[in-house]
mmCIF file of N, CA and C in Angstrom:
data_model
loop_
_atom_site.group_PDB
_atom_site.id
_atom_site.type_symbol
_atom_site.label_atom_id
_atom_site.label_comp_id
_atom_site.label_asym_id
_atom_site.label_seq_id
_atom_site.Cartn_x
_atom_site.Cartn_y
_atom_site.Cartn_z
ATOM 1 N N MET R 1 -18.791 -8.170 11.899
ATOM 2 C CA MET R 1 -17.424 -8.606 11.710
ATOM 3 C C MET R 1 -16.728 -8.568 13.065
ATOM 4 N N ASN R 2 -15.941 -9.613 13.352
ATOM 5 C CA ASN R 2 -15.128 -9.610 14.559
ATOM 6 C C ASN R 2 -13.674 -9.871 14.161
ATOM 7 N N GLU R 3 -12.790 -9.880 15.148
ATOM 8 C CA GLU R 3 -11.360 -10.042 14.841
ATOM 9 C C GLU R 3 -11.068 -11.370 14.153
ATOM 10 N N ARG R 4 -11.751 -12.444 14.583
ATOM 11 C CA ARG R 4 -11.537 -13.755 13.964
ATOM 12 C C ARG R 4 -11.913 -13.709 12.490
ATOM 13 N N ASP R 5 -13.088 -13.171 12.175
ATOM 14 C CA ASP R 5 -13.547 -13.095 10.785
ATOM 15 C C ASP R 5 -12.566 -12.284 9.936
ATOM 16 N N LEU R 6 -12.118 -11.175 10.490
ATOM 17 C CA LEU R 6 -11.189 -10.310 9.775
ATOM 18 C C LEU R 6 -9.879 -11.045 9.507
ATOM 19 N N LEU R 7 -9.320 -11.670 10.535
ATOM 20 C CA LEU R 7 -8.056 -12.383 10.376
ATOM 21 C C LEU R 7 -8.167 -13.495 9.338
ATOM 22 N N LEU R 8 -9.213 -14.297 9.416
ATOM 23 C CA LEU R 8 -9.366 -15.422 8.480
ATOM 24 C C LEU R 8 -9.518 -14.932 7.043
ATOM 25 N N ASN R 9 -10.257 -13.865 6.847
ATOM 26 C CA ASN R 9 -10.405 -13.323 5.491
ATOM 27 C C ASN R 9 -9.115 -12.685 5.000
ATOM 28 N N GLU R 10 -8.365 -12.048 5.887
ATOM 29 C CA GLU R 10 -7.070 -11.494 5.482
ATOM 30 C C GLU R 10 -6.103 -12.611 5.095
ATOM 31 N N LEU R 11 -6.142 -13.726 5.825
ATOM 32 C CA LEU R 11 -5.306 -14.875 5.461
ATOM 33 C C LEU R 11 -5.706 -15.414 4.090
ATOM 34 N N ALA R 12 -7.000 -15.572 3.877
ATOM 35 C CA ALA R 12 -7.493 -16.128 2.610
ATOM 36 C C ALA R 12 -7.160 -15.226 1.425
ATOM 37 N N GLN R 13 -7.048 -13.926 1.666
ATOM 38 C CA GLN R 13 -6.746 -12.999 0.580
ATOM 39 C C GLN R 13 -5.256 -12.684 0.471
ATOM 40 N N GLY R 14 -4.445 -13.338 1.295
ATOM 41 C CA GLY R 14 -3.004 -13.100 1.243
ATOM 42 C C GLY R 14 -2.593 -11.767 1.823
ATOM 43 N N LEU R 15 -3.458 -11.151 2.617
ATOM 44 C CA LEU R 15 -3.151 -9.862 3.217
ATOM 45 C C LEU R 15 -2.368 -10.015 4.526
ATOM 46 N N ARG R 16 -2.323 -11.220 5.039
ATOM 47 C CA ARG R 16 -1.524 -11.568 6.216
ATOM 48 C C ARG R 16 -0.785 -12.861 5.892
ATOM 49 N N PRO R 17 0.417 -13.025 6.438
ATOM 50 C CA PRO R 17 1.160 -14.266 6.166
ATOM 51 C C PRO R 17 0.536 -15.455 6.899
ATOM 52 N N MET R 18 0.590 -16.616 6.269
ATOM 53 C CA MET R 18 0.026 -17.815 6.872
ATOM 54 C C MET R 18 0.704 -18.126 8.198
ATOM 55 N N SER R 19 1.978 -17.806 8.332
ATOM 56 C CA SER R 19 2.678 -18.073 9.596
ATOM 57 C C SER R 19 1.985 -17.364 10.760
ATOM 58 N N GLU R 20 1.471 -16.179 10.513
ATOM 59 C CA GLU R 20 0.734 -15.439 11.544
ATOM 60 C C GLU R 20 -0.581 -16.150 11.875
ATOM 61 N N GLY R 21 -1.238 -16.665 10.867
ATOM 62 C CA GLY R 21 -2.484 -17.395 11.084
ATOM 63 C C GLY R 21 -2.258 -18.683 11.852
ATOM 64 N N ILE R 22 -1.204 -19.385 11.517
ATOM 65 C CA ILE R 22 -0.901 -20.644 12.213
ATOM 66 C C ILE R 22 -0.551 -20.366 13.668
ATOM 67 N N GLU R 23 0.219 -19.326 13.912
ATOM 68 C CA GLU R 23 0.555 -18.959 15.294
ATOM 69 C C GLU R 23 -0.717 -18.640 16.080
ATOM 70 N N TRP R 24 -1.618 -17.889 15.478
ATOM 71 C CA TRP R 24 -2.893 -17.550 16.134
ATOM 72 C C TRP R 24 -3.698 -18.824 16.395
ATOM 73 N N PHE R 25 -3.811 -19.691 15.396
ATOM 74 C CA PHE R 25 -4.577 -20.925 15.523
ATOM 75 C C PHE R 25 -3.996 -21.816 16.611
ATOM 76 N N ASN R 26 -2.677 -21.941 16.658
ATOM 77 C CA ASN R 26 -2.028 -22.764 17.682
ATOM 78 C C ASN R 26 -2.286 -22.245 19.094
ATOM 79 N N GLY R 27 -2.531 -20.942 19.220
ATOM 80 C CA GLY R 27 -2.786 -20.346 20.524
ATOM 81 C C GLY R 27 -4.202 -20.562 21.039
ATOM 82 N N LEU R 28 -5.073 -21.098 20.213
ATOM 83 C CA LEU R 28 -6.456 -21.347 20.608
ATOM 84 C C LEU R 28 -6.577 -22.678 21.340
ATOM 85 N N GLY R 29 -7.593 -22.791 22.184
ATOM 86 C CA GLY R 29 -7.900 -24.066 22.816
ATOM 87 C C GLY R 29 -8.554 -24.995 21.805
ATOM 88 N N GLN R 30 -8.663 -26.267 22.165
ATOM 89 C CA GLN R 30 -9.204 -27.272 21.239
ATOM 90 C C GLN R 30 -10.620 -26.921 20.793
ATOM 91 N N GLU R 31 -11.462 -26.476 21.709
ATOM 92 C CA GLU R 31 -12.838 -26.133 21.346
ATOM 93 C C GLU R 31 -12.880 -24.940 20.398
ATOM 94 N N GLN R 32 -12.052 -23.947 20.665
ATOM 95 C CA GLN R 32 -11.998 -22.768 19.793
ATOM 96 C C GLN R 32 -11.468 -23.152 18.412
ATOM 97 N N GLN R 33 -10.470 -24.031 18.369
ATOM 98 C CA GLN R 33 -9.950 -24.479 17.080
ATOM 99 C C GLN R 33 -11.041 -25.174 16.279
ATOM 100 N N SER R 34 -11.808 -26.014 16.953
ATOM 101 C CA SER R 34 -12.906 -26.712 16.269
ATOM 102 C C SER R 34 -13.923 -25.725 15.724
ATOM 103 N N GLU R 35 -14.236 -24.689 16.493
ATOM 104 C CA GLU R 35 -15.182 -23.654 16.035
ATOM 105 C C GLU R 35 -14.640 -22.939 14.803
ATOM 106 N N VAL R 36 -13.351 -22.628 14.805
ATOM 107 C CA VAL R 36 -12.735 -21.947 13.666
ATOM 108 C C VAL R 36 -12.808 -22.833 12.421
ATOM 109 N N LEU R 37 -12.524 -24.122 12.576
ATOM 110 C CA LEU R 37 -12.553 -25.031 11.428
ATOM 111 C C LEU R 37 -13.964 -25.169 10.875
ATOM 112 N N LEU R 38 -14.958 -25.236 11.751
ATOM 113 C CA LEU R 38 -16.352 -25.300 11.277
ATOM 114 C C LEU R 38 -16.756 -23.998 10.593
ATOM 115 N N PHE R 39 -16.304 -22.876 11.135
ATOM 116 C CA PHE R 39 -16.554 -21.573 10.522
ATOM 117 C C PHE R 39 -15.948 -21.533 9.112
ATOM 118 N N LEU R 40 -14.694 -21.974 8.990
ATOM 119 C CA LEU R 40 -14.043 -21.981 7.681
ATOM 120 C C LEU R 40 -14.756 -22.914 6.713
ATOM 121 N N ARG R 41 -15.165 -24.081 7.186
ATOM 122 C CA ARG R 41 -15.896 -25.027 6.346
ATOM 123 C C ARG R 41 -17.152 -24.374 5.791
ATOM 124 N N HIS R 42 -17.884 -23.699 6.658
ATOM 125 C CA HIS R 42 -19.112 -23.019 6.252
ATOM 126 C C HIS R 42 -18.813 -21.978 5.164
ATOM 127 N N HIS R 43 -17.765 -21.215 5.353
ATOM 128 C CA HIS R 43 -17.452 -20.171 4.381
ATOM 129 C C HIS R 43 -16.926 -20.737 3.070
ATOM 130 N N CYS R 44 -16.258 -21.862 3.120
ATOM 131 C CA CYS R 44 -15.841 -22.523 1.872
ATOM 132 C C CYS R 44 -17.067 -22.945 1.070
ATOM 133 N N VAL R 45 -18.059 -23.498 1.754
ATOM 134 C CA VAL R 45 -19.294 -23.911 1.076
ATOM 135 C C VAL R 45 -20.020 -22.679 0.543
ATOM 136 N N GLN R 46 -20.105 -21.623 1.351
ATOM 137 C CA GLN R 46 -20.770 -20.393 0.913
ATOM 138 C C GLN R 46 -20.070 -19.767 -0.289
ATOM 139 N N ALA R 47 -18.747 -19.916 -0.352
ATOM 140 C CA ALA R 47 -17.981 -19.369 -1.476
ATOM 141 C C ALA R 47 -18.060 -20.269 -2.709
ATOM 142 N N ARG R 48 -18.815 -21.362 -2.594
ATOM 143 C CA ARG R 48 -19.051 -22.292 -3.695
ATOM 144 C C ARG R 48 -17.813 -23.076 -4.103
ATOM 145 N N ALA R 49 -17.122 -23.620 -3.102
ATOM 146 C CA ALA R 49 -15.981 -24.494 -3.384
ATOM 147 C C ALA R 49 -16.473 -25.685 -4.209
ATOM 148 N N VAL R 50 -15.653 -26.138 -5.128
ATOM 149 C CA VAL R 50 -15.985 -27.279 -5.985
ATOM 150 C C VAL R 50 -14.864 -28.314 -5.883
ATOM 151 N N ALA R 51 -15.184 -29.542 -6.262
ATOM 152 C CA ALA R 51 -14.219 -30.639 -6.172
ATOM 153 C C ALA R 51 -12.926 -30.322 -6.921
ATOM 154 N N GLU R 52 -13.025 -29.580 -8.009
ATOM 155 C CA GLU R 52 -11.847 -29.247 -8.808
ATOM 156 C C GLU R 52 -10.886 -28.332 -8.060
ATOM 157 N N ASP R 53 -11.318 -27.746 -6.934
ATOM 158 C CA ASP R 53 -10.441 -26.891 -6.123
ATOM 159 C C ASP R 53 -9.471 -27.713 -5.277
ATOM 160 N N ALA R 54 -9.735 -29.004 -5.129
ATOM 161 C CA ALA R 54 -8.955 -29.845 -4.208
ATOM 162 C C ALA R 54 -7.456 -29.880 -4.524
ATOM 163 N N PRO R 55 -7.034 -30.235 -5.736
ATOM 164 C CA PRO R 55 -5.583 -30.351 -5.984
ATOM 165 C C PRO R 55 -4.810 -29.059 -5.706
ATOM 166 N N GLU R 56 -5.334 -27.936 -6.168
ATOM 167 C CA GLU R 56 -4.635 -26.663 -5.947
ATOM 168 C C GLU R 56 -4.660 -26.284 -4.465
ATOM 169 N N SER R 57 -5.745 -26.591 -3.783
ATOM 170 C CA SER R 57 -5.830 -26.305 -2.347
ATOM 171 C C SER R 57 -4.802 -27.119 -1.574
ATOM 172 N N ILE R 58 -4.659 -28.378 -1.935
ATOM 173 C CA ILE R 58 -3.667 -29.245 -1.291
ATOM 174 C C ILE R 58 -2.267 -28.684 -1.516
ATOM 175 N N ARG R 59 -1.994 -28.281 -2.743
ATOM 176 C CA ARG R 59 -0.684 -27.717 -3.074
ATOM 177 C C ARG R 59 -0.424 -26.439 -2.289
ATOM 178 N N ARG R 60 -1.392 -25.524 -2.279
ATOM 179 C CA ARG R 60 -1.215 -24.253 -1.580
ATOM 180 C C ARG R 60 -1.066 -24.436 -0.075
ATOM 181 N N ALA R 61 -1.720 -25.454 0.469
ATOM 182 C CA ALA R 61 -1.641 -25.719 1.909
ATOM 183 C C ALA R 61 -0.333 -26.402 2.285
ATOM 184 N N GLY R 62 0.420 -26.847 1.294
ATOM 185 C CA GLY R 62 1.688 -27.507 1.568
ATOM 186 C C GLY R 62 1.522 -28.916 2.113
ATOM 187 N N LEU R 63 0.415 -29.567 1.748
ATOM 188 C CA LEU R 63 0.157 -30.919 2.226
ATOM 189 C C LEU R 63 0.618 -31.946 1.202
ATOM 190 N N ARG R 64 0.968 -33.098 1.697
ATOM 191 C CA ARG R 64 1.235 -34.227 0.809
ATOM 192 C C ARG R 64 -0.109 -34.850 0.452
ATOM 193 N N PRO R 65 -0.225 -35.438 -0.711
ATOM 194 C CA PRO R 65 -1.487 -36.082 -1.109
ATOM 195 C C PRO R 65 -1.913 -37.213 -0.173
ATOM 196 N N THR R 66 -0.972 -37.725 0.617
ATOM 197 C CA THR R 66 -1.283 -38.823 1.536
ATOM 198 C C THR R 66 -1.746 -38.347 2.913
ATOM 199 N N HIS R 67 -1.657 -37.050 3.193
ATOM 200 C CA HIS R 67 -2.156 -36.540 4.471
ATOM 201 C C HIS R 67 -3.673 -36.720 4.510
ATOM 202 N N THR R 68 -4.185 -37.068 5.671
ATOM 203 C CA THR R 68 -5.619 -37.362 5.815
ATOM 204 C C THR R 68 -6.521 -36.277 5.233
ATOM 205 N N PRO R 69 -6.321 -34.987 5.552
ATOM 206 C CA PRO R 69 -7.216 -33.971 4.968
ATOM 207 C C PRO R 69 -7.156 -33.943 3.434
ATOM 208 N N ALA R 70 -5.964 -34.175 2.879
ATOM 209 C CA ALA R 70 -5.809 -34.182 1.418
ATOM 210 C C ALA R 70 -6.539 -35.369 0.799
ATOM 211 N N VAL R 71 -6.444 -36.517 1.443
ATOM 212 C CA VAL R 71 -7.149 -37.702 0.943
ATOM 213 C C VAL R 71 -8.656 -37.457 0.985
ATOM 214 N N LEU R 72 -9.141 -36.921 2.104
ATOM 215 C CA LEU R 72 -10.584 -36.704 2.260
ATOM 216 C C LEU R 72 -11.136 -35.716 1.236
ATOM 217 N N ILE R 73 -10.443 -34.599 1.047
ATOM 218 C CA ILE R 73 -10.983 -33.569 0.139
ATOM 219 C C ILE R 73 -11.005 -34.058 -1.306
ATOM 220 N N SER R 74 -10.217 -35.063 -1.592
ATOM 221 C CA SER R 74 -10.133 -35.579 -2.956
ATOM 222 C C SER R 74 -11.173 -36.642 -3.270
ATOM 223 N N GLN R 75 -12.017 -36.986 -2.286
ATOM 224 C CA GLN R 75 -12.994 -38.061 -2.473
ATOM 225 C C GLN R 75 -14.399 -37.555 -2.198
ATOM 226 N N GLY R 76 -15.321 -37.861 -3.070
ATOM 227 C CA GLY R 76 -16.730 -37.565 -2.815
ATOM 228 C C GLY R 76 -17.109 -36.104 -2.968
ATOM 229 N N ARG R 77 -18.326 -35.802 -2.522
ATOM 230 C CA ARG R 77 -18.865 -34.436 -2.621
ATOM 231 C C ARG R 77 -18.086 -33.511 -1.704
ATOM 232 N N ILE R 78 -17.663 -32.386 -2.236
ATOM 233 C CA ILE R 78 -16.765 -31.522 -1.470
ATOM 234 C C ILE R 78 -17.434 -30.966 -0.206
ATOM 235 N N ASP R 79 -18.725 -30.645 -0.258
ATOM 236 C CA ASP R 79 -19.360 -30.097 0.940
ATOM 237 C C ASP R 79 -19.364 -31.132 2.063
ATOM 238 N N GLU R 80 -19.600 -32.396 1.738
ATOM 239 C CA GLU R 80 -19.566 -33.456 2.741
ATOM 240 C C GLU R 80 -18.135 -33.689 3.235
ATOM 241 N N GLN R 81 -17.192 -33.674 2.318
ATOM 242 C CA GLN R 81 -15.801 -33.913 2.692
ATOM 243 C C GLN R 81 -15.264 -32.782 3.560
ATOM 244 N N LEU R 82 -15.659 -31.554 3.277
ATOM 245 C CA LEU R 82 -15.209 -30.440 4.100
ATOM 246 C C LEU R 82 -15.700 -30.592 5.533
ATOM 247 N N GLY R 83 -16.900 -31.115 5.708
ATOM 248 C CA GLY R 83 -17.423 -31.372 7.047
ATOM 249 C C GLY R 83 -16.606 -32.425 7.775
ATOM 250 N N LYS R 84 -16.243 -33.494 7.076
ATOM 251 C CA LYS R 84 -15.409 -34.538 7.678
ATOM 252 C C LYS R 84 -14.038 -33.972 8.039
ATOM 253 N N ILE R 85 -13.487 -33.189 7.146
ATOM 254 C CA ILE R 85 -12.162 -32.602 7.368
ATOM 255 C C ILE R 85 -12.195 -31.681 8.588
ATOM 256 N N ALA R 86 -13.194 -30.822 8.666
ATOM 257 C CA ALA R 86 -13.294 -29.879 9.789
ATOM 258 C C ALA R 86 -13.462 -30.601 11.117
ATOM 259 N N GLY R 87 -13.947 -31.836 11.085
ATOM 260 C CA GLY R 87 -14.172 -32.590 12.302
ATOM 261 C C GLY R 87 -12.990 -33.425 12.765
ATOM 262 N N LEU R 88 -11.877 -33.388 12.040
ATOM 263 C CA LEU R 88 -10.714 -34.168 12.465
ATOM 264 C C LEU R 88 -10.214 -33.639 13.815
ATOM 265 N N ALA R 89 -9.937 -34.550 14.742
ATOM 266 C CA ALA R 89 -9.648 -34.150 16.113
ATOM 267 C C ALA R 89 -8.166 -34.028 16.489
ATOM 268 N N PRO R 90 -7.278 -34.898 16.024
ATOM 269 C CA PRO R 90 -5.895 -34.784 16.501
ATOM 270 C C PRO R 90 -5.298 -33.411 16.164
ATOM 271 N N LEU R 91 -4.503 -32.875 17.096
ATOM 272 C CA LEU R 91 -3.945 -31.536 16.933
ATOM 273 C C LEU R 91 -3.155 -31.390 15.641
ATOM 274 N N ASP R 92 -2.300 -32.375 15.313
ATOM 275 C CA ASP R 92 -1.508 -32.241 14.089
ATOM 276 C C ASP R 92 -2.397 -32.234 12.852
ATOM 277 N N GLU R 93 -3.521 -32.945 12.891
ATOM 278 C CA GLU R 93 -4.467 -32.924 11.773
ATOM 279 C C GLU R 93 -5.192 -31.585 11.701
ATOM 280 N N ARG R 94 -5.565 -31.031 12.849
ATOM 281 C CA ARG R 94 -6.272 -29.733 12.862
ATOM 282 C C ARG R 94 -5.407 -28.647 12.245
ATOM 283 N N ARG R 95 -4.117 -28.699 12.488
ATOM 284 C CA ARG R 95 -3.216 -27.697 11.888
ATOM 285 C C ARG R 95 -3.208 -27.823 10.363
ATOM 286 N N LYS R 96 -3.182 -29.049 9.877
ATOM 287 C CA LYS R 96 -3.224 -29.272 8.424
ATOM 288 C C LYS R 96 -4.572 -28.824 7.866
ATOM 289 N N VAL R 97 -5.630 -29.140 8.602
ATOM 290 C CA VAL R 97 -6.983 -28.765 8.171
ATOM 291 C C VAL R 97 -7.098 -27.245 8.076
ATOM 292 N N PHE R 98 -6.553 -26.541 9.046
ATOM 293 C CA PHE R 98 -6.600 -25.077 9.037
ATOM 294 C C PHE R 98 -5.965 -24.550 7.749
ATOM 295 N N ARG R 99 -4.777 -25.008 7.441
ATOM 296 C CA ARG R 99 -4.099 -24.552 6.221
ATOM 297 C C ARG R 99 -4.890 -24.913 4.972
ATOM 298 N N LEU R 100 -5.449 -26.132 4.949
ATOM 299 C CA LEU R 100 -6.209 -26.573 3.780
ATOM 300 C C LEU R 100 -7.487 -25.756 3.593
ATOM 301 N N LEU R 101 -8.216 -25.521 4.667
ATOM 302 C CA LEU R 101 -9.469 -24.765 4.540
ATOM 303 C C LEU R 101 -9.214 -23.313 4.148
ATOM 304 N N ILE R 102 -8.134 -22.728 4.635
ATOM 305 C CA ILE R 102 -7.784 -21.369 4.189
ATOM 306 C C ILE R 102 -7.503 -21.397 2.686
ATOM 307 N N ALA R 103 -6.786 -22.411 2.219
ATOM 308 C CA ALA R 103 -6.480 -22.511 0.784
ATOM 309 C C ALA R 103 -7.754 -22.696 -0.045
ATOM 310 N N VAL R 104 -8.668 -23.539 0.427
ATOM 311 C CA VAL R 104 -9.939 -23.738 -0.289
ATOM 312 C C VAL R 104 -10.704 -22.418 -0.349
ATOM 313 N N LEU R 105 -10.773 -21.724 0.773
ATOM 314 C CA LEU R 105 -11.481 -20.441 0.803
ATOM 315 C C LEU R 105 -10.817 -19.437 -0.129
ATOM 316 N N THR R 106 -9.514 -19.425 -0.162
ATOM 317 C CA THR R 106 -8.777 -18.520 -1.055
ATOM 318 C C THR R 106 -9.208 -18.725 -2.504
ATOM 319 N N ILE R 107 -9.217 -19.973 -2.928
ATOM 320 C CA ILE R 107 -9.538 -20.305 -4.321
ATOM 321 C C ILE R 107 -11.008 -20.043 -4.629
ATOM 322 N N ALA R 108 -11.892 -20.540 -3.773
ATOM 323 C CA ALA R 108 -13.330 -20.412 -4.034
ATOM 324 C C ALA R 108 -13.784 -18.952 -3.976
ATOM 325 N N ASP R 109 -13.278 -18.198 -3.005
ATOM 326 C CA ASP R 109 -13.712 -16.802 -2.894
ATOM 327 C C ASP R 109 -13.146 -15.955 -4.028
ATOM 328 N N ALA R 110 -11.938 -16.251 -4.478
ATOM 329 C CA ALA R 110 -11.384 -15.514 -5.626
ATOM 330 C C ALA R 110 -12.251 -15.737 -6.865
ATOM 331 N N ARG R 111 -12.688 -16.980 -7.046
ATOM 332 C CA ARG R 111 -13.560 -17.277 -8.188
ATOM 333 C C ARG R 111 -14.897 -16.554 -8.035
ATOM 334 N N ARG R 112 -15.471 -16.584 -6.836
ATOM 335 C CA ARG R 112 -16.744 -15.895 -6.601
ATOM 336 C C ARG R 112 -16.589 -14.406 -6.848
ATOM 337 N N ARG R 113 -15.496 -13.849 -6.384
ATOM 338 C CA ARG R 113 -15.252 -12.419 -6.575
ATOM 339 C C ARG R 113 -15.184 -12.079 -8.060
ATOM 340 N N GLU R 114 -14.501 -12.919 -8.821
ATOM 341 C CA GLU R 114 -14.347 -12.690 -10.254
ATOM 342 C C GLU R 114 -15.676 -12.833 -10.997
ATOM 343 N N ARG R 115 -16.432 -13.873 -10.676
ATOM 344 C CA ARG R 115 -17.666 -14.165 -11.411
ATOM 345 C C ARG R 115 -18.857 -13.328 -10.983
ATOM 346 N N PHE R 116 -18.991 -13.114 -9.691
ATOM 347 C CA PHE R 116 -20.226 -12.514 -9.182
ATOM 348 C C PHE R 116 -20.052 -11.128 -8.574
ATOM 349 N N CYS R 117 -18.834 -10.763 -8.212
ATOM 350 C CA CYS R 117 -18.654 -9.510 -7.481
ATOM 351 C C CYS R 117 -17.763 -8.509 -8.203
ATOM 352 N N SER R 118 -17.374 -8.796 -9.435
ATOM 353 C CA SER R 118 -16.451 -7.908 -10.140
ATOM 354 C C SER R 118 -17.040 -6.525 -10.378
ATOM 355 N N GLY R 119 -18.355 -6.440 -10.476
ATOM 356 C CA GLY R 119 -19.003 -5.151 -10.687
ATOM 357 C C GLY R 119 -19.368 -4.460 -9.378
ATOM 358 N N GLY R 120 -18.926 -5.019 -8.272
ATOM 359 C CA GLY R 120 -19.245 -4.474 -6.960
ATOM 360 C C GLY R 120 -20.168 -5.412 -6.202
ATOM 361 N N CYS R 121 -20.051 -5.381 -4.895
ATOM 362 C CA CYS R 121 -20.882 -6.248 -4.060
ATOM 363 C C CYS R 121 -20.964 -5.657 -2.655
ATOM 364 N N GLY R 122 -21.750 -6.275 -1.831
ATOM 365 C CA GLY R 122 -21.913 -5.814 -0.458
ATOM 366 C C GLY R 122 -21.108 -6.614 0.550
ATOM 367 N N HIS R 123 -20.206 -7.486 0.073
ATOM 368 C CA HIS R 123 -19.404 -8.298 0.984
ATOM 369 C C HIS R 123 -18.303 -7.441 1.618
ATOM 370 N N TRP R 124 -18.339 -7.253 2.924
ATOM 371 C CA TRP R 124 -17.340 -6.413 3.599
ATOM 372 C C TRP R 124 -15.931 -6.958 3.394
ATOM 373 N N TRP R 125 -15.794 -8.294 3.318
ATOM 374 C CA TRP R 125 -14.472 -8.897 3.198
ATOM 375 C C TRP R 125 -13.860 -8.684 1.825
ATOM 376 N N HIS R 126 -14.640 -8.228 0.855
ATOM 377 C CA HIS R 126 -14.087 -7.926 -0.455
ATOM 378 C C HIS R 126 -13.544 -6.502 -0.525
ATOM 379 N N ARG R 127 -13.610 -5.797 0.574
ATOM 380 C CA ARG R 127 -13.095 -4.425 0.622
ATOM 381 C C ARG R 127 -11.942 -4.288 1.613
ATOM 382 N N LEU R 128 -11.273 -5.381 1.921
ATOM 383 C CA LEU R 128 -10.165 -5.352 2.873
ATOM 384 C C LEU R 128 -8.903 -4.830 2.209
ATOM 385 N N SER R 129 -8.043 -4.262 3.018
ATOM 386 C CA SER R 129 -6.728 -3.868 2.555
ATOM 387 C C SER R 129 -5.732 -4.376 3.586
ATOM 388 N N PRO R 130 -4.459 -4.459 3.227
ATOM 389 C CA PRO R 130 -3.473 -4.992 4.173
ATOM 390 C C PRO R 130 -3.472 -4.215 5.482
ATOM 391 N N SER R 131 -3.314 -4.948 6.580
ATOM 392 C CA SER R 131 -3.207 -4.317 7.894
ATOM 393 C C SER R 131 -1.912 -3.538 7.967
ATOM 394 N N PRO R 132 -1.920 -2.362 8.607
ATOM 395 C CA PRO R 132 -0.709 -1.569 8.667
ATOM 396 C C PRO R 132 0.436 -2.282 9.393
ATOM 397 N N ASP R 133 0.115 -3.183 10.341
ATOM 398 C CA ASP R 133 1.154 -3.877 11.099
ATOM 399 C C ASP R 133 1.571 -5.198 10.456
ATOM 400 N N SER R 134 0.980 -5.537 9.326
ATOM 401 C CA SER R 134 1.311 -6.795 8.653
ATOM 402 C C SER R 134 2.308 -6.534 7.533
ATOM 403 N N PRO R 135 3.249 -7.482 7.352
ATOM 404 C CA PRO R 135 4.162 -7.330 6.224
ATOM 405 C C PRO R 135 3.400 -7.502 4.917
ATOM 406 N N ALA R 136 3.960 -6.988 3.867
ATOM 407 C CA ALA R 136 3.324 -7.126 2.548
ATOM 408 C C ALA R 136 3.253 -8.594 2.176
ATOM 409 N N PRO R 137 2.161 -9.012 1.533
ATOM 410 C CA PRO R 137 2.049 -10.425 1.129
ATOM 411 C C PRO R 137 3.119 -10.788 0.108
ATOM 412 N N SER R 138 3.539 -12.058 0.171
ATOM 413 C CA SER R 138 4.528 -12.520 -0.812
ATOM 414 C C SER R 138 3.857 -12.741 -2.159
ATOM 415 N N PRO R 139 4.614 -12.543 -3.220
ATOM 416 C CA PRO R 139 4.043 -12.739 -4.564
ATOM 417 C C PRO R 139 3.752 -14.177 -4.858
#
C-alpha cells in the first residue's frame, strides 16, 4: 500500500471528501494523472463493475449524461468503456474521468464487500477508518 492507493480507497469509501481528491489530482502532472486513471480503471474492473453501475456512477460524479465520459460508460462492455474513459487526454475530461472512476469504484467495491467480504476478507482497503486530519464524510 502506498499513499496514492490509500487516498483513492479513502475517497471511494467516503472517508475523505472528493474536493480533497480533486485538489490532489489537479496537482499531478499529466503522466501521473494518466497513471492514476489507469490504476482506477483496473480497480473498477477488479471490483467487478457492471454496466448497471453507469447511471448511478454518473449521478454520483456530478456529470451530465452528455459529458464524454458519461456517454462512453453508458455504451458497450463496461471493461472496454472504462479503458476508453481512462485514456481521455484533455485536462477537463481527465477531471471528469477521475470523479466518474471514483464513483464506479465506490459502487462496485461496496457490492463486492457486501457479497463476498461480509464475513471477513484479506483486503487491506476494507479495514480503513477515517483519517484523523480528514473531516467526517457527509451523509
